[in-house]
């Protein structure tokens, strides 16, 4: 596929008939007026996907930025239910509170942020499906779910699960969970896609970037989207919004893809799972 042909093919990733814009803005740690401004600016640049969560304490600002852009209808907004809110009554209340903070017509994609083994999954999924049926969210999915959990939820959910949002970048091998997503027809959404700033400065990514006139971060993001993975890089700098979005006009060769794959190592995980009740 030429870079031009692949460009249009990769602007969205389709899962179960739902199209997810391939590059989204991550908003963890963005706060206040900066968060409003960056969200609005990102949409002006071309982003059509914004990622927030109840835990990030910025749903109000994200909603304000989306409305200020004037392009609400074109933008997919994801939020996530925190793991302490997975009992049905808590989930329903917290989703309605999220919507009130976002001040949007509906959430586009609602995710279970982390699994919580203290709440039966069937109960949580029942409440998620109800939120969809009642129009509070258009689609539902999960985040930080393991292969075993993906197998389980896809058996019991009455509504299609669109994605698993997971930590994913060249320094971490996520092949098993990516294969499970493919098997279940779910999209993979990569969080921490530039390894929280670990991509810039990496020798391999810098070298490949130089050959294409791109930065290491752009190569890192391109490596993911070229595998059909959605990316949600975060930045607090307007100039980097453009850099992180400008990844559709070049293509990595098979040899470059393989070389980047070789960067994975055993201690590549960034986000600490140990804070959460483990279920794997
Ligand atoms: N579902 C989950 O459990 C979960 C967990 C973690 C994250 N997430 C989501 O995923 C999003 C992204 O992940 P993340 O925030 O952990 O990490 P990330 O996007 O991989 O990295 C963000 C860091 O990289 C820097 N950066 C951004 N663009 C850059 C560029 N072009 N060149 C150099 N440095 C750059 C940023 O600094 P500057 O601000 O200075 O640019 C920031 O420090 C989050 O914001 C959140 O929405 C979800």
Tab-separated table of C-alpha atoms and ligand atoms in Angstrom:
chain	number	residue	atom	x	y	z
A	1	UNK	CA	0.000	0.000	0.000
A	2	UNK	CA	1.398	3.437	-0.858
A	3	UNK	CA	1.564	6.102	1.846
A	4	UNK	CA	-1.192	8.007	0.065
A	5	UNK	CA	-3.493	5.012	-0.173
A	6	UNK	CA	-2.830	3.995	3.398
A	7	UNK	CA	-3.487	7.545	4.602
A	8	UNK	CA	-7.233	7.442	3.968
A	9	UNK	CA	-7.499	3.810	5.036
A	10	UNK	CA	-5.996	4.604	8.408
A	11	UNK	CA	-7.927	7.698	9.501
A	12	UNK	CA	-10.371	5.437	11.315
A	13	UNK	CA	-10.303	1.933	12.741
A	14	UNK	CA	-13.553	0.019	12.451
A	15	UNK	CA	-14.770	-2.369	15.127
A	16	UNK	CA	-18.168	-4.051	14.948
A	17	UNK	CA	-19.398	-1.386	12.528
A	18	UNK	CA	-18.259	1.547	14.693
A	19	UNK	CA	-15.518	3.831	13.363
A	20	UNK	CA	-12.927	5.089	15.828
A	21	UNK	CA	-10.721	8.003	14.693
A	22	UNK	CA	-7.190	6.609	14.690
A	23	UNK	CA	-5.502	9.517	16.455
A	24	UNK	CA	-7.108	10.852	19.620
A	25	UNK	CA	-6.003	13.292	22.286
A	26	UNK	CA	-5.184	11.796	25.693
A	27	UNK	CA	-6.094	14.185	28.497
A	28	UNK	CA	-4.856	12.560	31.696
A	29	UNK	CA	-3.203	15.299	33.824
A	30	UNK	CA	-4.540	18.141	31.652
A	31	UNK	CA	-6.409	20.547	33.893
A	32	UNK	CA	-8.366	23.797	33.932
A	33	UNK	CA	-8.153	26.338	31.110
A	34	UNK	CA	-5.185	24.486	29.569
A	35	UNK	CA	-7.352	21.409	29.158
A	36	UNK	CA	-10.179	23.425	27.547
A	37	UNK	CA	-7.730	25.169	25.192
A	38	UNK	CA	-5.836	22.011	24.194
A	39	UNK	CA	-9.051	20.085	23.544
A	40	UNK	CA	-10.445	22.864	21.356
A	41	UNK	CA	-7.113	23.363	19.569
A	42	UNK	CA	-6.724	19.630	18.908
A	43	UNK	CA	-10.136	19.513	17.224
A	44	UNK	CA	-9.244	22.567	15.131
A	45	UNK	CA	-6.067	20.790	13.978
A	46	UNK	CA	-8.046	17.709	12.914
A	47	UNK	CA	-8.330	15.413	15.941
A	48	UNK	CA	-11.775	13.787	16.048
A	49	UNK	CA	-11.309	11.699	19.189
A	50	UNK	CA	-10.818	12.886	22.773
A	51	UNK	CA	-10.094	10.569	25.687
A	52	UNK	CA	-11.039	11.414	29.263
A	53	UNK	CA	-12.113	9.509	32.393
A	54	UNK	CA	-13.975	10.078	35.626
A	55	UNK	CA	-10.609	9.628	37.351
A	56	UNK	CA	-8.912	12.458	35.433
A	57	UNK	CA	-11.097	15.094	37.059
A	58	UNK	CA	-11.328	17.048	33.790
A	59	UNK	CA	-14.560	15.924	32.133
A	60	UNK	CA	-16.007	19.424	32.595
A	61	UNK	CA	-13.069	21.038	30.773
A	62	UNK	CA	-12.999	18.401	28.017
A	63	UNK	CA	-16.719	18.967	27.371
A	64	UNK	CA	-16.184	22.718	27.287
A	65	UNK	CA	-13.333	22.360	24.774
A	66	UNK	CA	-15.417	20.084	22.546
A	67	UNK	CA	-18.356	22.507	22.564
A	68	UNK	CA	-16.065	25.497	21.955
A	69	UNK	CA	-14.711	23.821	18.811
A	70	UNK	CA	-18.162	24.008	17.226
A	71	UNK	CA	-17.580	20.512	15.834
A	72	UNK	CA	-19.250	18.374	18.491
A	73	UNK	CA	-21.068	16.190	15.947
A	74	UNK	CA	-17.784	15.133	14.345
A	75	UNK	CA	-15.895	14.294	17.524
A	76	UNK	CA	-15.840	11.008	19.411
A	77	UNK	CA	-15.599	11.497	23.168
A	78	UNK	CA	-14.573	8.593	25.365
A	79	UNK	CA	-14.931	8.533	29.123
A	80	UNK	CA	-14.289	5.728	31.600
A	81	UNK	CA	-16.068	4.506	34.699
A	82	UNK	CA	-13.723	4.223	37.640
A	83	UNK	CA	-13.263	0.788	39.224
A	84	UNK	CA	-14.916	1.818	42.503
A	85	UNK	CA	-18.128	2.569	40.555
A	86	UNK	CA	-18.727	-0.772	38.866
A	87	UNK	CA	-21.712	-1.951	40.928
A	88	UNK	CA	-24.808	-1.287	38.770
A	89	UNK	CA	-26.355	1.450	40.894
A	90	UNK	CA	-23.010	3.280	41.283
A	91	UNK	CA	-22.219	2.887	37.598
A	92	UNK	CA	-25.537	4.342	36.452
A	93	UNK	CA	-25.262	7.276	38.835
A	94	UNK	CA	-21.624	7.974	37.942
A	95	UNK	CA	-22.305	7.872	34.185
A	96	UNK	CA	-25.129	10.390	34.563
A	97	UNK	CA	-22.761	12.569	36.607
A	98	UNK	CA	-20.109	12.272	33.880
A	99	UNK	CA	-22.627	13.424	31.282
A	100	UNK	CA	-23.667	16.342	33.474
A	101	UNK	CA	-20.010	17.404	33.748
A	102	UNK	CA	-19.330	16.913	30.042
A	103	UNK	CA	-22.560	18.725	29.100
A	104	UNK	CA	-22.807	16.751	25.866
A	105	UNK	CA	-25.845	15.068	24.308
A	106	UNK	CA	-24.293	11.630	24.956
A	107	UNK	CA	-20.976	9.931	25.588
A	108	UNK	CA	-19.714	8.316	22.383
A	109	UNK	CA	-17.695	5.507	23.938
A	110	UNK	CA	-17.983	4.455	27.586
A	111	UNK	CA	-15.297	2.153	28.995
A	112	UNK	CA	-14.821	0.180	32.190
A	113	UNK	CA	-11.537	1.835	33.246
A	114	UNK	CA	-10.056	-1.101	35.172
A	115	UNK	CA	-11.496	-4.462	36.143
A	116	UNK	CA	-12.582	-4.843	39.751
A	117	UNK	CA	-12.861	-8.468	40.910
A	118	UNK	CA	-15.060	-7.427	43.824
A	119	UNK	CA	-17.968	-6.721	41.457
A	120	UNK	CA	-19.331	-9.537	39.261
A	121	UNK	CA	-18.615	-8.660	35.637
A	122	UNK	CA	-22.096	-9.698	34.509
A	123	UNK	CA	-23.610	-7.030	36.775
A	124	UNK	CA	-21.291	-4.296	35.472
A	125	UNK	CA	-21.879	-5.290	31.867
A	126	UNK	CA	-25.630	-5.292	32.439
A	127	UNK	CA	-25.410	-1.712	33.681
A	128	UNK	CA	-23.127	-0.686	30.795
A	129	UNK	CA	-25.619	-2.155	28.308
A	130	UNK	CA	-28.437	-0.303	30.033
A	131	UNK	CA	-26.519	2.982	29.679
A	132	UNK	CA	-26.292	2.290	25.966
A	133	UNK	CA	-29.952	1.273	25.592
A	134	UNK	CA	-31.049	4.433	27.405
A	135	UNK	CA	-28.925	6.619	25.115
A	136	UNK	CA	-26.395	7.848	27.691
A	137	UNK	CA	-23.620	6.348	25.561
A	138	UNK	CA	-23.443	5.270	21.921
A	139	UNK	CA	-20.946	2.429	22.378
A	140	UNK	CA	-19.279	0.527	25.203
A	141	UNK	CA	-15.920	-1.137	25.742
A	142	UNK	CA	-13.244	-1.964	28.296
A	143	UNK	CA	-9.780	-0.903	29.374
A	144	UNK	CA	-6.927	-2.798	31.018
A	145	UNK	CA	-8.626	-6.137	30.397
A	146	UNK	CA	-6.469	-9.266	30.123
A	147	UNK	CA	-6.918	-12.062	27.559
A	148	UNK	CA	-8.918	-14.161	30.038
A	149	UNK	CA	-11.184	-11.236	30.884
A	150	UNK	CA	-11.734	-10.410	27.204
A	151	UNK	CA	-12.827	-13.996	26.596
A	152	UNK	CA	-15.202	-13.789	29.530
A	153	UNK	CA	-16.813	-10.416	28.767
A	154	UNK	CA	-17.348	-11.223	25.126
A	155	UNK	CA	-19.353	-14.269	26.213
A	156	UNK	CA	-21.606	-12.416	28.631
A	157	UNK	CA	-22.107	-8.910	27.251
A	158	UNK	CA	-25.492	-8.357	25.600
A	159	UNK	CA	-24.059	-5.378	23.687
A	160	UNK	CA	-20.971	-5.441	21.436
A	161	UNK	CA	-17.744	-4.366	23.128
A	162	UNK	CA	-15.876	-2.061	20.797
A	163	UNK	CA	-12.354	-1.885	22.208
A	164	UNK	CA	-9.829	-2.704	24.883
A	165	UNK	CA	-7.784	0.377	25.799
A	166	UNK	CA	-4.382	-0.868	26.958
A	167	UNK	CA	-0.840	0.357	27.499
A	168	UNK	CA	0.813	-0.129	24.126
A	169	UNK	CA	4.095	1.169	22.677
A	170	UNK	CA	7.276	-0.336	21.212
A	171	UNK	CA	8.876	-1.013	24.603
A	172	UNK	CA	6.144	-3.429	25.714
A	173	UNK	CA	5.089	-6.647	23.991
A	174	UNK	CA	1.293	-6.774	23.971
A	175	UNK	CA	0.925	-9.417	21.240
A	176	UNK	CA	-1.285	-11.729	23.303
A	177	UNK	CA	-3.896	-9.167	24.227
A	178	UNK	CA	-3.806	-7.637	20.738
A	179	UNK	CA	-4.520	-11.103	19.245
A	180	UNK	CA	-7.397	-11.563	21.684
A	181	UNK	CA	-8.877	-8.227	20.598
A	182	UNK	CA	-8.625	-9.239	16.940
A	183	UNK	CA	-10.258	-12.589	17.705
A	184	UNK	CA	-13.176	-10.766	19.326
A	185	UNK	CA	-13.412	-8.093	16.605
A	186	UNK	CA	-12.425	-5.369	19.079
A	187	UNK	CA	-10.219	-2.371	18.352
A	188	UNK	CA	-6.996	-1.897	20.307
A	189	UNK	CA	-6.655	1.637	21.688
A	190	UNK	CA	-3.067	2.332	22.765
A	191	UNK	CA	-2.591	4.439	25.860
A	192	UNK	CA	0.814	5.881	26.762
A	193	UNK	CA	1.577	5.388	23.041
A	194	UNK	CA	4.817	7.381	23.182
A	195	UNK	CA	5.765	5.698	26.451
A	196	UNK	CA	5.109	8.875	28.465
A	197	UNK	CA	7.835	10.689	26.597
A	198	UNK	CA	10.123	7.619	26.360
A	199	UNK	CA	10.077	7.622	22.558
A	200	UNK	CA	12.002	10.891	21.970
A	201	UNK	CA	15.673	10.214	22.466
A	202	UNK	CA	15.442	6.526	21.621
A	203	UNK	CA	18.263	5.832	19.133
A	204	UNK	CA	16.340	3.456	16.847
A	205	UNK	CA	13.267	5.689	16.628
A	206	UNK	CA	15.438	8.774	16.084
A	207	UNK	CA	17.414	7.060	13.310
A	208	UNK	CA	14.279	5.875	11.491
A	209	UNK	CA	12.697	9.293	11.974
A	210	UNK	CA	15.694	10.958	10.377
A	211	UNK	CA	15.279	8.803	7.263
A	212	UNK	CA	11.665	9.995	6.896
A	213	UNK	CA	12.072	13.596	8.062
A	214	UNK	CA	9.992	12.785	11.157
A	215	UNK	CA	10.539	12.833	14.921
A	216	UNK	CA	10.957	9.755	17.109
A	217	UNK	CA	7.468	10.340	18.567
A	218	UNK	CA	5.939	10.397	15.098
A	219	UNK	CA	7.708	7.155	14.182
A	220	UNK	CA	6.491	5.570	17.401
A	221	UNK	CA	2.864	6.575	16.726
A	222	UNK	CA	3.130	5.578	13.072
A	223	UNK	CA	4.391	2.117	14.099
A	224	UNK	CA	1.182	1.634	16.087
A	225	UNK	CA	-1.313	2.973	13.543
A	226	UNK	CA	0.345	0.982	10.778
A	227	UNK	CA	-0.736	-2.112	12.748
A	228	UNK	CA	-4.346	-0.872	12.850
A	229	UNK	CA	-4.021	0.327	16.442
A	230	UNK	CA	-5.698	3.550	17.629
A	231	UNK	CA	-3.406	5.988	19.512
A	232	UNK	CA	-4.259	8.641	22.098
A	233	UNK	CA	-1.053	10.621	22.781
A	234	UNK	CA	-1.260	13.381	25.367
A	235	UNK	CA	0.542	16.682	25.239
A	236	UNK	CA	0.229	19.936	27.133
A	237	UNK	CA	1.920	21.843	24.270
A	238	UNK	CA	-0.030	23.157	21.312
A	239	UNK	CA	2.909	22.727	18.889
A	240	UNK	CA	3.112	19.025	19.766
A	241	UNK	CA	-0.577	18.512	19.013
A	242	UNK	CA	0.255	19.016	15.357
A	243	UNK	CA	3.400	16.888	15.521
A	244	UNK	CA	1.496	13.958	17.039
A	245	UNK	CA	-1.259	14.222	14.437
A	246	UNK	CA	1.040	14.576	11.445
A	247	UNK	CA	1.695	10.863	10.963
A	248	UNK	CA	-0.348	9.980	7.893
A	249	UNK	CA	2.068	11.104	5.175
A	250	UNK	CA	4.845	8.535	5.483
A	251	UNK	CA	5.134	4.785	5.719
A	252	UNK	CA	7.508	2.520	7.636
A	253	UNK	CA	9.034	-0.379	5.710
A	254	UNK	CA	8.664	-3.970	6.903
A	255	UNK	CA	12.306	-3.888	8.022
A	256	UNK	CA	11.695	-0.706	10.046
A	257	UNK	CA	8.550	-2.186	11.597
A	258	UNK	CA	10.583	-5.253	12.654
A	259	UNK	CA	13.428	-3.161	14.050
A	260	UNK	CA	11.002	-1.169	16.221
A	261	UNK	CA	9.338	-4.393	17.377
A	262	UNK	CA	12.769	-5.417	18.690
A	263	UNK	CA	12.669	-2.589	21.253
A	264	UNK	CA	10.259	-4.472	23.559
A	265	UNK	CA	11.754	-5.629	26.836
A	266	UNK	CA	10.562	-7.293	30.041
A	267	UNK	CA	10.361	-4.135	32.124
A	268	UNK	CA	8.686	-1.999	29.455
A	269	UNK	CA	5.440	-1.475	31.343
A	270	UNK	CA	4.941	2.094	32.584
A	271	UNK	CA	1.532	2.122	34.199
A	272	UNK	CA	1.573	0.355	37.540
A	273	UNK	CA	-1.075	-2.358	37.838
A	274	UNK	CA	-0.299	-3.068	41.467
A	275	UNK	CA	-2.409	-0.196	42.820
A	276	UNK	CA	-5.517	-1.917	41.464
A	277	UNK	CA	-7.061	-5.199	42.619
A	278	UNK	CA	-5.405	-7.616	40.179
A	279	UNK	CA	-7.392	-10.052	38.130
A	280	UNK	CA	-4.988	-11.894	35.892
B	1	LIG	N1	-7.029	3.496	30.375
B	1	LIG	C1	-6.031	3.719	31.188
B	1	LIG	O1	-5.877	3.081	32.256
B	1	LIG	C2	-5.032	4.787	30.843
B	1	LIG	C3	-3.804	4.849	31.515
B	1	LIG	C4	-2.889	5.836	31.137
B	1	LIG	C5	-3.221	6.734	30.125
B	1	LIG	N2	-4.444	6.680	29.515
B	1	LIG	C6	-4.835	7.643	28.446
B	1	LIG	O2	-3.821	7.656	27.455
B	1	LIG	C7	-3.343	8.986	27.269
B	1	LIG	C8	-1.904	9.014	26.823
B	1	LIG	O3	-1.058	8.326	27.721
B	1	LIG	P1	-0.062	9.076	28.727
B	1	LIG	O4	-0.594	10.400	29.026
B	1	LIG	O5	0.163	8.115	29.840
B	1	LIG	O6	1.328	9.112	27.936
B	1	LIG	P2	1.869	9.520	26.466
B	1	LIG	O7	0.802	10.116	25.655
B	1	LIG	O8	2.594	8.327	25.946
B	1	LIG	O9	2.979	10.596	26.831
B	1	LIG	C9	2.685	11.848	27.332
B	1	LIG	C10	4.012	12.544	27.650
B	1	LIG	O10	4.786	12.653	26.466
B	1	LIG	C11	5.129	14.023	26.219
B	1	LIG	N3	4.961	14.258	24.771
B	1	LIG	C12	3.809	14.295	24.068
B	1	LIG	N4	4.032	14.490	22.767
B	1	LIG	C13	5.370	14.602	22.634
B	1	LIG	C14	6.230	14.818	21.518
B	1	LIG	N5	5.741	14.947	20.293
B	1	LIG	N6	7.578	14.902	21.748
B	1	LIG	C15	8.078	14.755	22.988
B	1	LIG	N7	7.322	14.532	24.088
B	1	LIG	C16	5.969	14.462	23.910
B	1	LIG	C17	4.163	14.837	27.038
B	1	LIG	O11	4.807	16.002	27.505
B	1	LIG	P3	4.281	17.488	27.090
B	1	LIG	O12	2.950	17.661	27.780
B	1	LIG	O13	5.352	18.371	27.625
B	1	LIG	O14	4.177	17.491	25.599
B	1	LIG	C18	3.862	13.925	28.212
B	1	LIG	O15	4.829	14.051	29.222
B	1	LIG	C19	-3.603	9.624	28.650
B	1	LIG	O16	-3.504	11.029	28.607
B	1	LIG	C20	-4.980	9.080	28.938
B	1	LIG	O17	-5.955	9.784	28.192
B	1	LIG	C21	-5.348	5.698	29.846
